[in-house]
CSV table of C-alpha atoms in Angstrom, one decimal:
chain,number,residue,atom,x,y,z
A,157,UNK,CA,126.9,43.3,-122.0
A,158,UNK,CA,123.6,41.8,-122.8
A,159,UNK,CA,121.1,42.0,-119.9
A,160,UNK,CA,117.9,40.1,-119.2
A,161,UNK,CA,116.4,36.9,-120.5
A,162,UNK,CA,115.5,38.1,-124.0
A,163,UNK,CA,118.9,39.8,-124.8
A,164,UNK,CA,120.9,36.9,-123.3
A,165,UNK,CA,118.8,34.4,-125.3
A,166,UNK,CA,119.5,36.3,-128.5
A,167,UNK,CA,123.2,36.6,-127.7
A,168,UNK,CA,123.4,32.9,-127.1
A,169,UNK,CA,121.7,32.3,-130.5
A,170,UNK,CA,124.1,34.6,-132.2
A,171,UNK,CA,127.0,32.8,-130.4
A,172,UNK,CA,125.7,29.5,-131.7
A,173,UNK,CA,125.5,31.0,-135.3
A,174,UNK,CA,129.1,32.3,-135.0
A,175,UNK,CA,128.2,36.0,-135.4
A,176,UNK,CA,129.2,36.9,-131.9
A,177,UNK,CA,131.1,35.4,-129.0
A,178,UNK,CA,129.5,35.2,-125.5
A,179,UNK,CA,132.6,35.2,-123.2
A,180,UNK,CA,130.8,34.5,-119.9
A,181,UNK,CA,127.4,34.5,-118.2
A,182,UNK,CA,126.6,35.8,-114.7
A,183,UNK,CA,123.4,34.6,-113.1
A,184,UNK,CA,121.9,35.0,-109.6
A,185,UNK,CA,120.2,32.1,-107.9
A,186,UNK,CA,116.8,33.6,-108.6
A,187,UNK,CA,117.4,34.5,-112.3
A,188,UNK,CA,114.4,33.4,-114.4
A,189,UNK,CA,114.9,31.5,-117.6
A,190,UNK,CA,117.4,29.0,-116.2
A,191,UNK,CA,117.3,27.2,-119.7
A,192,UNK,CA,119.8,29.9,-120.8
A,193,UNK,CA,122.3,28.6,-118.3
A,194,UNK,CA,122.1,25.1,-119.8
A,195,UNK,CA,122.4,26.5,-123.3
A,196,UNK,CA,125.5,28.5,-122.2
A,197,UNK,CA,127.1,25.5,-120.6
A,198,UNK,CA,126.4,23.3,-123.6
A,199,UNK,CA,128.1,26.0,-125.8
A,200,UNK,CA,131.1,26.0,-123.6
A,201,UNK,CA,130.4,29.5,-122.1
A,202,UNK,CA,131.5,29.8,-118.5
A,203,UNK,CA,128.5,30.4,-116.2
A,204,UNK,CA,129.2,32.2,-112.9
A,205,UNK,CA,126.8,32.3,-110.0
A,206,UNK,CA,126.6,35.7,-108.4
A,207,UNK,CA,124.8,37.4,-105.6
A,208,UNK,CA,121.9,39.7,-106.2
A,209,UNK,CA,124.1,42.6,-105.1
A,210,UNK,CA,126.9,41.7,-107.5
A,211,UNK,CA,124.3,41.3,-110.4
A,212,UNK,CA,122.8,44.7,-109.5
A,213,UNK,CA,126.3,46.2,-109.7
A,214,UNK,CA,126.9,44.7,-113.2
A,215,UNK,CA,123.5,45.9,-114.3
A,216,UNK,CA,122.7,49.2,-115.9
A,217,UNK,CA,119.0,48.9,-115.3
A,218,UNK,CA,116.9,49.8,-112.2
A,219,UNK,CA,115.2,46.4,-112.1
A,220,UNK,CA,117.9,43.9,-113.0
A,221,UNK,CA,116.8,40.4,-114.0
A,222,UNK,CA,119.8,38.7,-112.5
A,223,UNK,CA,121.2,37.6,-115.9
A,224,UNK,CA,124.0,39.3,-117.7
A,225,UNK,CA,126.1,38.0,-120.6
A,226,UNK,CA,129.5,39.6,-121.4
A,227,UNK,CA,130.0,39.5,-125.2
A,228,UNK,CA,132.8,40.3,-127.6
A,229,UNK,CA,131.5,43.0,-129.9
A,230,UNK,CA,130.9,41.7,-133.4
A,231,UNK,CA,133.0,44.3,-135.3
A,232,UNK,CA,131.6,44.4,-138.8
A,233,UNK,CA,133.2,46.3,-141.6
A,234,UNK,CA,131.2,48.6,-143.8
A,235,UNK,CA,131.8,46.4,-146.9
A,236,UNK,CA,130.9,43.2,-145.1
A,237,UNK,CA,127.6,44.8,-143.9
A,238,UNK,CA,126.7,45.6,-147.5
A,239,UNK,CA,128.1,42.5,-149.1
A,240,UNK,CA,124.7,40.9,-149.7
A,241,UNK,CA,123.4,44.0,-151.4
A,242,UNK,CA,120.4,44.6,-149.2
A,243,UNK,CA,117.4,46.4,-150.7
A,244,UNK,CA,116.8,48.4,-147.6
A,245,UNK,CA,119.4,50.0,-145.2
A,246,UNK,CA,119.2,52.5,-142.4
A,247,UNK,CA,122.0,55.0,-141.9
A,248,UNK,CA,122.3,57.0,-138.6
A,249,UNK,CA,124.3,60.2,-138.8
A,250,UNK,CA,125.1,61.9,-135.5
A,251,UNK,CA,122.3,60.2,-133.5
A,252,UNK,CA,123.1,60.9,-129.9
A,253,UNK,CA,120.5,59.0,-127.8
A,254,UNK,CA,121.2,55.3,-127.4
A,255,UNK,CA,117.5,54.5,-126.8
A,256,UNK,CA,116.6,56.1,-130.1
A,257,UNK,CA,119.4,54.4,-132.0
A,258,UNK,CA,118.4,51.0,-130.5
A,259,UNK,CA,114.7,51.6,-131.4
A,260,UNK,CA,115.7,52.4,-135.0
A,261,UNK,CA,117.6,49.1,-135.2
A,262,UNK,CA,114.5,47.3,-134.0
A,263,UNK,CA,112.3,49.1,-136.6
A,264,UNK,CA,114.9,48.5,-139.3
A,265,UNK,CA,114.9,44.8,-138.5
A,266,UNK,CA,111.1,44.7,-138.5
A,267,UNK,CA,110.9,46.4,-141.9
A,268,UNK,CA,113.4,43.9,-143.3
A,269,UNK,CA,116.5,46.1,-143.6
A,270,UNK,CA,119.7,44.2,-144.3
A,271,UNK,CA,122.0,46.4,-142.1
A,272,UNK,CA,122.0,49.6,-140.0
A,273,UNK,CA,125.1,51.8,-140.4
A,274,UNK,CA,126.2,54.0,-137.5
A,275,UNK,CA,127.9,57.0,-139.2
A,276,UNK,CA,129.7,60.1,-137.9
A,277,UNK,CA,129.3,60.9,-134.2
A,278,UNK,CA,126.4,58.4,-133.7
A,279,UNK,CA,126.3,56.8,-130.3
A,280,UNK,CA,127.9,53.3,-129.8
A,281,UNK,CA,125.5,50.6,-131.1
A,282,UNK,CA,126.6,48.4,-128.1
A,283,UNK,CA,125.8,50.9,-125.5
A,284,UNK,CA,123.7,49.0,-122.9
A,285,UNK,CA,120.6,51.2,-123.4
A,286,UNK,CA,120.8,50.8,-127.2
A,287,UNK,CA,121.1,47.0,-126.8
A,288,UNK,CA,118.0,47.0,-124.6
A,289,UNK,CA,116.0,49.2,-126.9
A,290,UNK,CA,116.8,47.0,-129.8
A,291,UNK,CA,115.2,44.0,-128.0
A,292,UNK,CA,117.6,41.6,-129.7
A,293,UNK,CA,117.6,43.2,-133.1
A,294,UNK,CA,121.2,44.2,-132.7
A,295,UNK,CA,122.0,40.5,-132.9
A,296,UNK,CA,119.8,39.9,-136.0
A,297,UNK,CA,121.4,42.4,-138.3
A,298,UNK,CA,125.0,43.2,-139.1
A,299,UNK,CA,125.7,46.7,-137.6
A,300,UNK,CA,128.7,48.6,-138.9
A,301,UNK,CA,130.3,51.8,-137.6
A,302,UNK,CA,132.3,54.4,-139.5
A,303,UNK,CA,133.0,57.9,-138.4
A,304,UNK,CA,133.5,59.0,-142.0
A,305,UNK,CA,130.0,59.8,-143.2
A,306,UNK,CA,131.0,60.3,-146.8
A,307,UNK,CA,132.7,56.9,-146.9
A,308,UNK,CA,129.4,55.3,-145.5
A,309,UNK,CA,127.3,57.1,-148.2
A,310,UNK,CA,129.8,56.1,-150.9
A,311,UNK,CA,129.7,52.5,-149.8
A,312,UNK,CA,125.9,52.5,-149.9
A,313,UNK,CA,125.9,54.0,-153.4
A,314,UNK,CA,128.5,51.4,-154.6
A,315,UNK,CA,126.1,48.7,-153.2
A,316,UNK,CA,123.4,49.9,-155.6
A,317,UNK,CA,121.4,51.8,-153.0
A,318,UNK,CA,119.6,55.1,-153.7
A,319,UNK,CA,120.4,57.5,-150.9
A,320,UNK,CA,117.3,59.2,-149.4
A,321,UNK,CA,117.4,61.5,-146.4
A,322,UNK,CA,114.5,62.0,-144.0
A,323,UNK,CA,114.3,65.8,-143.6
A,324,UNK,CA,111.4,67.7,-142.1
A,325,UNK,CA,112.2,70.7,-144.4
A,326,UNK,CA,112.3,68.7,-147.7
A,327,UNK,CA,110.1,69.9,-150.5
A,328,UNK,CA,109.2,66.3,-151.6
A,329,UNK,CA,107.0,64.2,-149.3
A,330,UNK,CA,107.0,60.5,-148.6
A,331,UNK,CA,103.5,59.8,-150.0
A,332,UNK,CA,104.0,61.6,-153.3
A,333,UNK,CA,107.3,59.8,-153.7
A,334,UNK,CA,105.6,56.5,-153.0
A,335,UNK,CA,102.9,57.1,-155.6
A,336,UNK,CA,105.6,58.1,-158.1
A,337,UNK,CA,107.3,54.7,-157.5
A,338,UNK,CA,110.4,56.4,-156.1
A,339,UNK,CA,110.5,54.0,-153.1
A,340,UNK,CA,110.5,50.8,-155.2
A,341,UNK,CA,114.3,51.0,-155.8
A,342,UNK,CA,116.8,49.6,-153.3
A,343,UNK,CA,117.1,52.5,-150.7
A,344,UNK,CA,119.4,53.6,-147.9
A,345,UNK,CA,117.4,55.8,-145.6
A,346,UNK,CA,119.6,58.4,-143.9
A,347,UNK,CA,118.5,59.8,-140.6
A,348,UNK,CA,120.1,62.7,-138.7
A,349,UNK,CA,120.3,63.7,-135.1
A,350,UNK,CA,117.2,64.3,-132.9
A,351,UNK,CA,118.2,67.9,-132.3
A,352,UNK,CA,119.6,69.1,-135.6
A,353,UNK,CA,118.5,66.7,-138.4
A,354,UNK,CA,120.8,66.2,-141.3
A,355,UNK,CA,123.7,68.7,-141.9
A,356,UNK,CA,123.7,70.4,-145.3
A,357,UNK,CA,127.0,68.8,-146.3
A,358,UNK,CA,125.4,65.4,-145.8
A,359,UNK,CA,122.2,66.3,-147.7
A,360,UNK,CA,124.3,67.5,-150.7
A,361,UNK,CA,125.6,63.9,-151.0
A,362,UNK,CA,122.1,62.3,-151.2
A,363,UNK,CA,119.9,61.5,-154.2
A,364,UNK,CA,116.8,62.9,-152.5
A,365,UNK,CA,115.4,64.2,-149.3
A,366,UNK,CA,111.8,63.5,-148.3
A,367,UNK,CA,109.6,64.7,-145.4
A,368,UNK,CA,107.0,62.7,-143.6
A,369,UNK,CA,103.8,64.6,-144.3
A,370,UNK,CA,102.3,66.3,-141.3
A,371,UNK,CA,98.5,66.2,-141.6
A,372,UNK,CA,97.8,67.8,-138.2
A,373,UNK,CA,99.5,70.5,-136.1
A,374,UNK,CA,102.5,68.5,-134.8
A,375,UNK,CA,105.7,70.2,-135.9
A,376,UNK,CA,107.7,67.0,-136.3
A,377,UNK,CA,107.9,63.4,-135.4
A,378,UNK,CA,110.6,61.9,-133.1
A,379,UNK,CA,113.4,60.0,-134.7
A,380,UNK,CA,112.1,56.5,-134.1
A,381,UNK,CA,108.6,57.1,-135.3
A,382,UNK,CA,109.8,59.0,-138.4
A,383,UNK,CA,112.2,56.1,-139.2
A,384,UNK,CA,109.3,53.7,-138.7
A,385,UNK,CA,107.1,55.5,-141.2
A,386,UNK,CA,109.9,55.9,-143.8
A,387,UNK,CA,111.3,52.4,-143.6
A,388,UNK,CA,107.9,50.8,-143.7
A,389,UNK,CA,107.0,53.0,-146.7
A,390,UNK,CA,110.0,51.5,-148.5
A,391,UNK,CA,109.3,48.0,-147.3
A,392,UNK,CA,105.7,48.2,-148.5
A,393,UNK,CA,106.7,49.6,-151.9
A,394,UNK,CA,109.4,46.9,-152.4
A,395,UNK,CA,107.1,44.1,-151.4
A,396,UNK,CA,104.4,45.4,-153.7
A,397,UNK,CA,106.7,45.9,-156.6
B,257,UNK,CA,102.2,71.4,-115.3
B,258,UNK,CA,103.8,72.4,-118.7
B,259,UNK,CA,107.5,72.6,-118.6
B,260,UNK,CA,110.0,74.3,-120.9
B,261,UNK,CA,109.7,76.8,-123.7
B,262,UNK,CA,107.9,74.7,-126.2
B,263,UNK,CA,105.2,73.3,-123.9
B,264,UNK,CA,104.7,76.6,-122.2
B,265,UNK,CA,104.3,78.3,-125.5
B,266,UNK,CA,101.7,75.8,-126.6
B,267,UNK,CA,99.9,76.1,-123.3
B,268,UNK,CA,99.7,79.9,-123.7
B,269,UNK,CA,98.4,79.5,-127.3
B,270,UNK,CA,95.7,77.0,-126.0
B,271,UNK,CA,94.9,79.5,-123.2
B,272,UNK,CA,94.4,82.3,-125.8
B,273,UNK,CA,92.1,80.0,-127.8
B,274,UNK,CA,90.1,79.2,-124.7
B,275,UNK,CA,90.8,75.4,-124.7
B,276,UNK,CA,92.8,75.4,-121.5
B,277,UNK,CA,93.5,77.8,-118.6
B,278,UNK,CA,97.0,78.7,-117.6
B,279,UNK,CA,96.7,79.6,-113.9
B,280,UNK,CA,100.2,80.8,-113.3
B,281,UNK,CA,103.7,80.9,-114.7
B,282,UNK,CA,107.0,80.4,-112.8
B,283,UNK,CA,110.2,81.6,-114.3
B,284,UNK,CA,113.8,81.9,-113.2
B,285,UNK,CA,115.8,85.0,-114.0
B,286,UNK,CA,117.8,82.9,-116.6
B,287,UNK,CA,114.8,81.3,-118.3
B,288,UNK,CA,115.1,81.5,-122.0
B,289,UNK,CA,112.2,82.7,-124.2
B,290,UNK,CA,111.3,85.7,-122.1
B,291,UNK,CA,108.7,86.5,-124.8
B,292,UNK,CA,106.5,83.9,-123.1
B,293,UNK,CA,106.5,86.0,-119.9
B,294,UNK,CA,105.2,89.0,-121.9
B,295,UNK,CA,102.5,86.8,-123.5
B,296,UNK,CA,101.4,85.5,-120.1
B,297,UNK,CA,101.2,88.9,-118.6
B,298,UNK,CA,99.2,90.2,-121.6
B,299,UNK,CA,96.8,87.3,-121.1
B,300,UNK,CA,96.3,88.2,-117.5
B,301,UNK,CA,98.3,85.1,-116.2
B,302,UNK,CA,100.3,85.9,-113.0
B,303,UNK,CA,104.0,85.5,-113.6
B,304,UNK,CA,106.1,84.6,-110.5
B,305,UNK,CA,109.9,85.0,-110.5
B,306,UNK,CA,111.5,82.0,-108.7
B,307,UNK,CA,115.0,80.9,-107.9
B,308,UNK,CA,116.8,78.2,-109.8
B,309,UNK,CA,116.4,76.0,-106.8
B,310,UNK,CA,112.7,76.5,-106.6
B,311,UNK,CA,112.3,76.0,-110.3
B,312,UNK,CA,114.2,72.7,-110.0
B,313,UNK,CA,111.9,71.5,-107.2
B,314,UNK,CA,108.9,72.3,-109.4
B,315,UNK,CA,110.4,70.5,-112.3
B,316,UNK,CA,110.2,66.8,-113.1
B,317,UNK,CA,113.1,66.9,-115.5
B,318,UNK,CA,116.8,66.4,-114.8
B,319,UNK,CA,117.7,69.6,-116.8
B,320,UNK,CA,114.9,72.0,-116.0
B,321,UNK,CA,114.6,75.0,-118.3
B,322,UNK,CA,113.5,77.4,-115.6
B,323,UNK,CA,110.0,77.9,-117.1
B,324,UNK,CA,106.9,76.1,-115.7
B,325,UNK,CA,103.2,76.8,-116.3
B,326,UNK,CA,100.5,75.5,-114.0
B,327,UNK,CA,97.4,74.7,-116.1
B,328,UNK,CA,93.9,73.7,-115.4
B,329,UNK,CA,93.3,70.3,-117.1
B,330,UNK,CA,91.0,70.6,-120.1
B,331,UNK,CA,88.5,67.9,-119.1
B,332,UNK,CA,87.0,66.8,-122.4
B,333,UNK,CA,84.0,64.5,-122.5
B,334,UNK,CA,84.0,61.5,-124.9
B,335,UNK,CA,81.1,62.9,-127.0
B,336,UNK,CA,82.7,66.3,-127.3
B,337,UNK,CA,86.0,64.8,-128.5
B,338,UNK,CA,84.1,62.9,-131.2
B,339,UNK,CA,81.6,65.7,-132.0
B,340,UNK,CA,83.3,66.8,-135.2
B,341,UNK,CA,83.3,63.2,-136.5
B,342,UNK,CA,87.0,62.9,-137.1
B,343,UNK,CA,88.1,60.5,-139.9
B,344,UNK,CA,91.0,59.2,-137.8
B,345,UNK,CA,91.1,58.5,-134.0
B,346,UNK,CA,93.6,56.7,-131.7
B,347,UNK,CA,92.3,54.8,-128.7
B,348,UNK,CA,94.7,53.7,-126.0
B,349,UNK,CA,93.6,50.7,-123.8
B,350,UNK,CA,95.6,50.1,-120.7
B,351,UNK,CA,98.8,51.8,-121.9
B,352,UNK,CA,101.0,52.2,-118.8
B,353,UNK,CA,104.0,54.2,-119.8
B,354,UNK,CA,103.4,57.9,-120.0
B,355,UNK,CA,106.3,58.5,-122.4
B,356,UNK,CA,104.7,56.0,-124.8
B,357,UNK,CA,101.3,57.5,-124.4
B,358,UNK,CA,102.6,61.1,-125.1
B,359,UNK,CA,104.6,59.9,-128.1
B,360,UNK,CA,101.4,58.3,-129.5
B,361,UNK,CA,99.6,61.6,-129.1
B,362,UNK,CA,102.3,63.3,-131.0
B,363,UNK,CA,102.2,60.7,-133.8
B,364,UNK,CA,98.3,60.9,-133.9
B,365,UNK,CA,98.5,64.7,-134.2
B,366,UNK,CA,101.1,64.4,-137.0
B,367,UNK,CA,98.9,61.9,-138.9
B,368,UNK,CA,95.9,64.2,-138.7
B,369,UNK,CA,93.9,62.3,-136.0
B,370,UNK,CA,91.0,64.3,-134.6
B,371,UNK,CA,91.3,63.0,-131.0
B,372,UNK,CA,93.1,60.5,-128.8
B,373,UNK,CA,91.0,58.6,-126.3
B,374,UNK,CA,92.6,57.3,-123.1
B,375,UNK,CA,90.5,54.2,-122.2
B,376,UNK,CA,90.6,51.8,-119.3
B,377,UNK,CA,93.6,51.8,-117.1
B,378,UNK,CA,95.7,54.0,-119.4
B,379,UNK,CA,98.0,56.4,-117.8
B,380,UNK,CA,96.9,60.0,-117.1
B,381,UNK,CA,97.3,62.1,-120.3
B,382,UNK,CA,98.5,65.1,-118.2
B,383,UNK,CA,101.3,63.2,-116.5
B,384,UNK,CA,104.4,65.4,-116.9
B,385,UNK,CA,106.3,62.8,-118.8
B,386,UNK,CA,103.3,62.3,-121.2
B,387,UNK,CA,103.1,66.1,-121.7
B,388,UNK,CA,106.8,66.3,-122.5
B,389,UNK,CA,106.7,63.3,-124.9
B,390,UNK,CA,103.8,64.9,-126.8
B,391,UNK,CA,105.9,68.0,-127.4
B,392,UNK,CA,102.8,70.2,-127.4
B,393,UNK,CA,100.4,67.9,-129.3
B,394,UNK,CA,98.4,67.4,-126.1
B,395,UNK,CA,97.3,71.0,-126.5
B,396,UNK,CA,96.5,70.5,-130.3
B,397,UNK,CA,94.0,67.7,-130.0
B,398,UNK,CA,91.0,67.1,-127.6
B,399,UNK,CA,92.0,64.2,-125.4
B,400,UNK,CA,89.3,62.4,-123.5
B,401,UNK,CA,89.5,59.8,-120.8
B,402,UNK,CA,87.0,57.1,-119.8
B,403,UNK,CA,87.7,54.1,-117.7
B,404,UNK,CA,84.9,52.2,-119.5
B,405,UNK,CA,86.5,50.7,-122.6
B,406,UNK,CA,83.2,49.4,-124.0
B,407,UNK,CA,81.7,52.9,-123.7
B,408,UNK,CA,84.7,54.4,-125.6
B,409,UNK,CA,84.4,51.8,-128.4
B,410,UNK,CA,80.6,52.3,-128.6
B,411,UNK,CA,81.1,56.1,-128.9
B,412,UNK,CA,83.6,55.6,-131.7
B,413,UNK,CA,81.2,53.4,-133.6
B,414,UNK,CA,78.3,55.8,-133.0
B,415,UNK,CA,80.6,58.5,-134.6
B,416,UNK,CA,80.9,56.5,-137.7
B,417,UNK,CA,84.3,55.0,-137.1
B,418,UNK,CA,85.4,51.6,-138.1
B,419,UNK,CA,87.2,50.0,-135.0
B,420,UNK,CA,90.5,48.4,-136.0
B,421,UNK,CA,92.9,46.9,-133.3
B,422,UNK,CA,96.7,46.7,-133.8
B,423,UNK,CA,97.5,43.1,-132.8
B,424,UNK,CA,100.8,41.3,-133.5
B,425,UNK,CA,98.9,38.0,-133.6
B,426,UNK,CA,96.2,39.1,-136.1
B,427,UNK,CA,95.8,37.0,-139.2
B,428,UNK,CA,95.3,40.1,-141.5
B,429,UNK,CA,98.1,42.5,-142.1
B,430,UNK,CA,98.2,46.2,-142.7
B,431,UNK,CA,99.5,46.2,-146.2
B,432,UNK,CA,97.0,43.7,-147.5
B,433,UNK,CA,94.2,45.6,-145.8
B,434,UNK,CA,95.6,48.8,-147.4
B,435,UNK,CA,95.6,47.3,-150.9
B,436,UNK,CA,92.0,46.1,-150.3
B,437,UNK,CA,90.9,49.6,-149.5
B,438,UNK,CA,90.0,48.7,-145.9
B,439,UNK,CA,91.9,51.7,-144.6
B,440,UNK,CA,90.0,54.3,-146.6
B,441,UNK,CA,87.0,54.4,-144.2
B,442,UNK,CA,87.0,56.6,-141.1
B,443,UNK,CA,89.0,54.5,-138.6
B,444,UNK,CA,89.5,54.4,-134.8
B,445,UNK,CA,92.9,52.6,-134.3
B,446,UNK,CA,92.8,50.7,-130.9
B,447,UNK,CA,96.2,50.1,-129.3
B,448,UNK,CA,96.8,47.9,-126.2
B,449,UNK,CA,99.4,47.9,-123.5
B,450,UNK,CA,103.1,47.5,-124.2
B,451,UNK,CA,103.3,44.2,-122.2
B,452,UNK,CA,100.0,42.5,-123.0
B,453,UNK,CA,98.5,44.0,-126.1
B,454,UNK,CA,94.8,44.0,-126.4
B,455,UNK,CA,92.7,41.8,-124.2
B,456,UNK,CA,90.4,39.3,-125.9
B,457,UNK,CA,87.2,41.0,-124.5
B,458,UNK,CA,88.3,44.2,-126.3
B,459,UNK,CA,89.2,42.5,-129.5
B,460,UNK,CA,85.8,40.9,-129.6
B,461,UNK,CA,84.2,44.3,-129.8
B,462,UNK,CA,86.3,45.5,-132.8
B,463,UNK,CA,85.5,45.3,-136.5
B,464,UNK,CA,89.0,44.0,-137.4
B,465,UNK,CA,92.4,43.4,-136.0
B,466,UNK,CA,95.5,43.9,-138.2
B,467,UNK,CA,99.2,43.2,-137.6
B,468,UNK,CA,102.1,45.3,-138.9
B,469,UNK,CA,104.0,42.9,-141.2
B,470,UNK,CA,107.4,41.9,-139.9
B,471,UNK,CA,109.7,41.5,-142.8
B,472,UNK,CA,112.8,40.7,-140.8
B,473,UNK,CA,113.5,38.8,-137.6
B,474,UNK,CA,112.2,41.4,-135.0
B,475,UNK,CA,109.4,39.8,-133.0
B,476,UNK,CA,107.5,43.0,-132.6
B,477,UNK,CA,107.5,46.8,-132.8
B,478,UNK,CA,107.2,49.0,-129.7
B,479,UNK,CA,103.9,50.8,-129.1
B,480,UNK,CA,104.9,54.2,-130.6
B,481,UNK,CA,106.5,52.9,-133.8
B,482,UNK,CA,103.6,50.5,-134.4
B,483,UNK,CA,101.1,53.3,-133.9
B,484,UNK,CA,103.1,55.5,-136.3
B,485,UNK,CA,103.0,52.8,-139.0
B,486,UNK,CA,99.3,52.1,-138.5
B,487,UNK,CA,98.1,55.7,-138.2
B,488,UNK,CA,100.2,56.8,-141.2
B,489,UNK,CA,98.8,53.9,-143.3
B,490,UNK,CA,95.3,55.2,-142.6
B,491,UNK,CA,96.3,58.9,-143.2
B,492,UNK,CA,97.9,57.9,-146.5
B,493,UNK,CA,94.8,55.9,-147.6
B,494,UNK,CA,92.4,58.6,-146.6
B,495,UNK,CA,94.3,61.4,-148.4
B,496,UNK,CA,94.7,59.2,-151.5
B,497,UNK,CA,91.0,58.3,-151.5
């Protein structure tokens, strides 16, 4: 389900582009952005008027906007997500919080990543909270899911990507690697869970691990801000190169 | 109030350093990290045993850890916060969400900023949600609050800081400014509200505004991830210079 004007608008755009199917749209009388209703009807999507109460029961948010689209999940295979050999990819391993996962998708999109891969026990990308946190970016990028972390890493390597894990305990740091030109290569950044980071058996399959340097007294960054710093370091290096 | 083992530990450390006063500590029988109780007693802080139910009623979280410290707010004046002439400062103007504000404090601490200034209508730094999101960083940095945005900006300028606003609509971008050496100077990064960004009357008082480049299709970054990219760009430039 895509909720609210922005997400519904993005879902309708993805529907028009053929990358997703909007099955139906529910809207209250007072829903803002009525242009979406016209777009849906023009695209052959059934539009159902509902009461505020019914819309609230469909909604997962505390302040529903009265506009909910039901979409068929765009199931993307790992190979299809990597088919265009993107120069920047984010891989989430065991990320539990849907808000964090959605925010990383937004950041990855902003940094120009070609796909985000949800590996292992990572939360469902189409969880409502993840969709909202991505503010539409889940409809901009192919997002693939595979429970087999090793298969995800092998597919990235086969697609010509260097595998770099973000790890607060790594000996190498991001800025030193940047100055050494290590971030110029096509890179899959691998991010672990908020609580436990990357497991050793995943780290052993990577080409490198790097830490974000901590210049002050903070012990760590949260997942989304660490991902922002890492992905933007690669984007900057690749656009400079 | 500081809740949970990490925040209480940081508060007790700040208490020992004289930068904050822990008035009392409440702990349930099952609270983990009993060493904090010994530290509190050794520092002359009264420790009160409470029931799980009482602890839950003191707590603002859904899963309370049974450990809550009541602290006197360290009221820091603007001039005191800038007295050591830090090379990196974050200024929040009208930031409404306490979780975002606390996360920016954590990122600013990690990037080596000397202070975070809460200007205008920005949320209270010592809101419980902000304290939790900062994961202790609110006790690492002096944090000053002033409703007069112009006074905050003037104080930064008087402390030798270049005033740079993060603005999605700016013509100049972060990477270009970085390559031109513009980020090497001592910098106060000014961040606006999640919904409205920086008002024009604030932007007119700055030395520059810069946007984080968007390489993909995302329309923007959220406040905390944008702040992470900006503050780390300055930290990197300053440590390289």
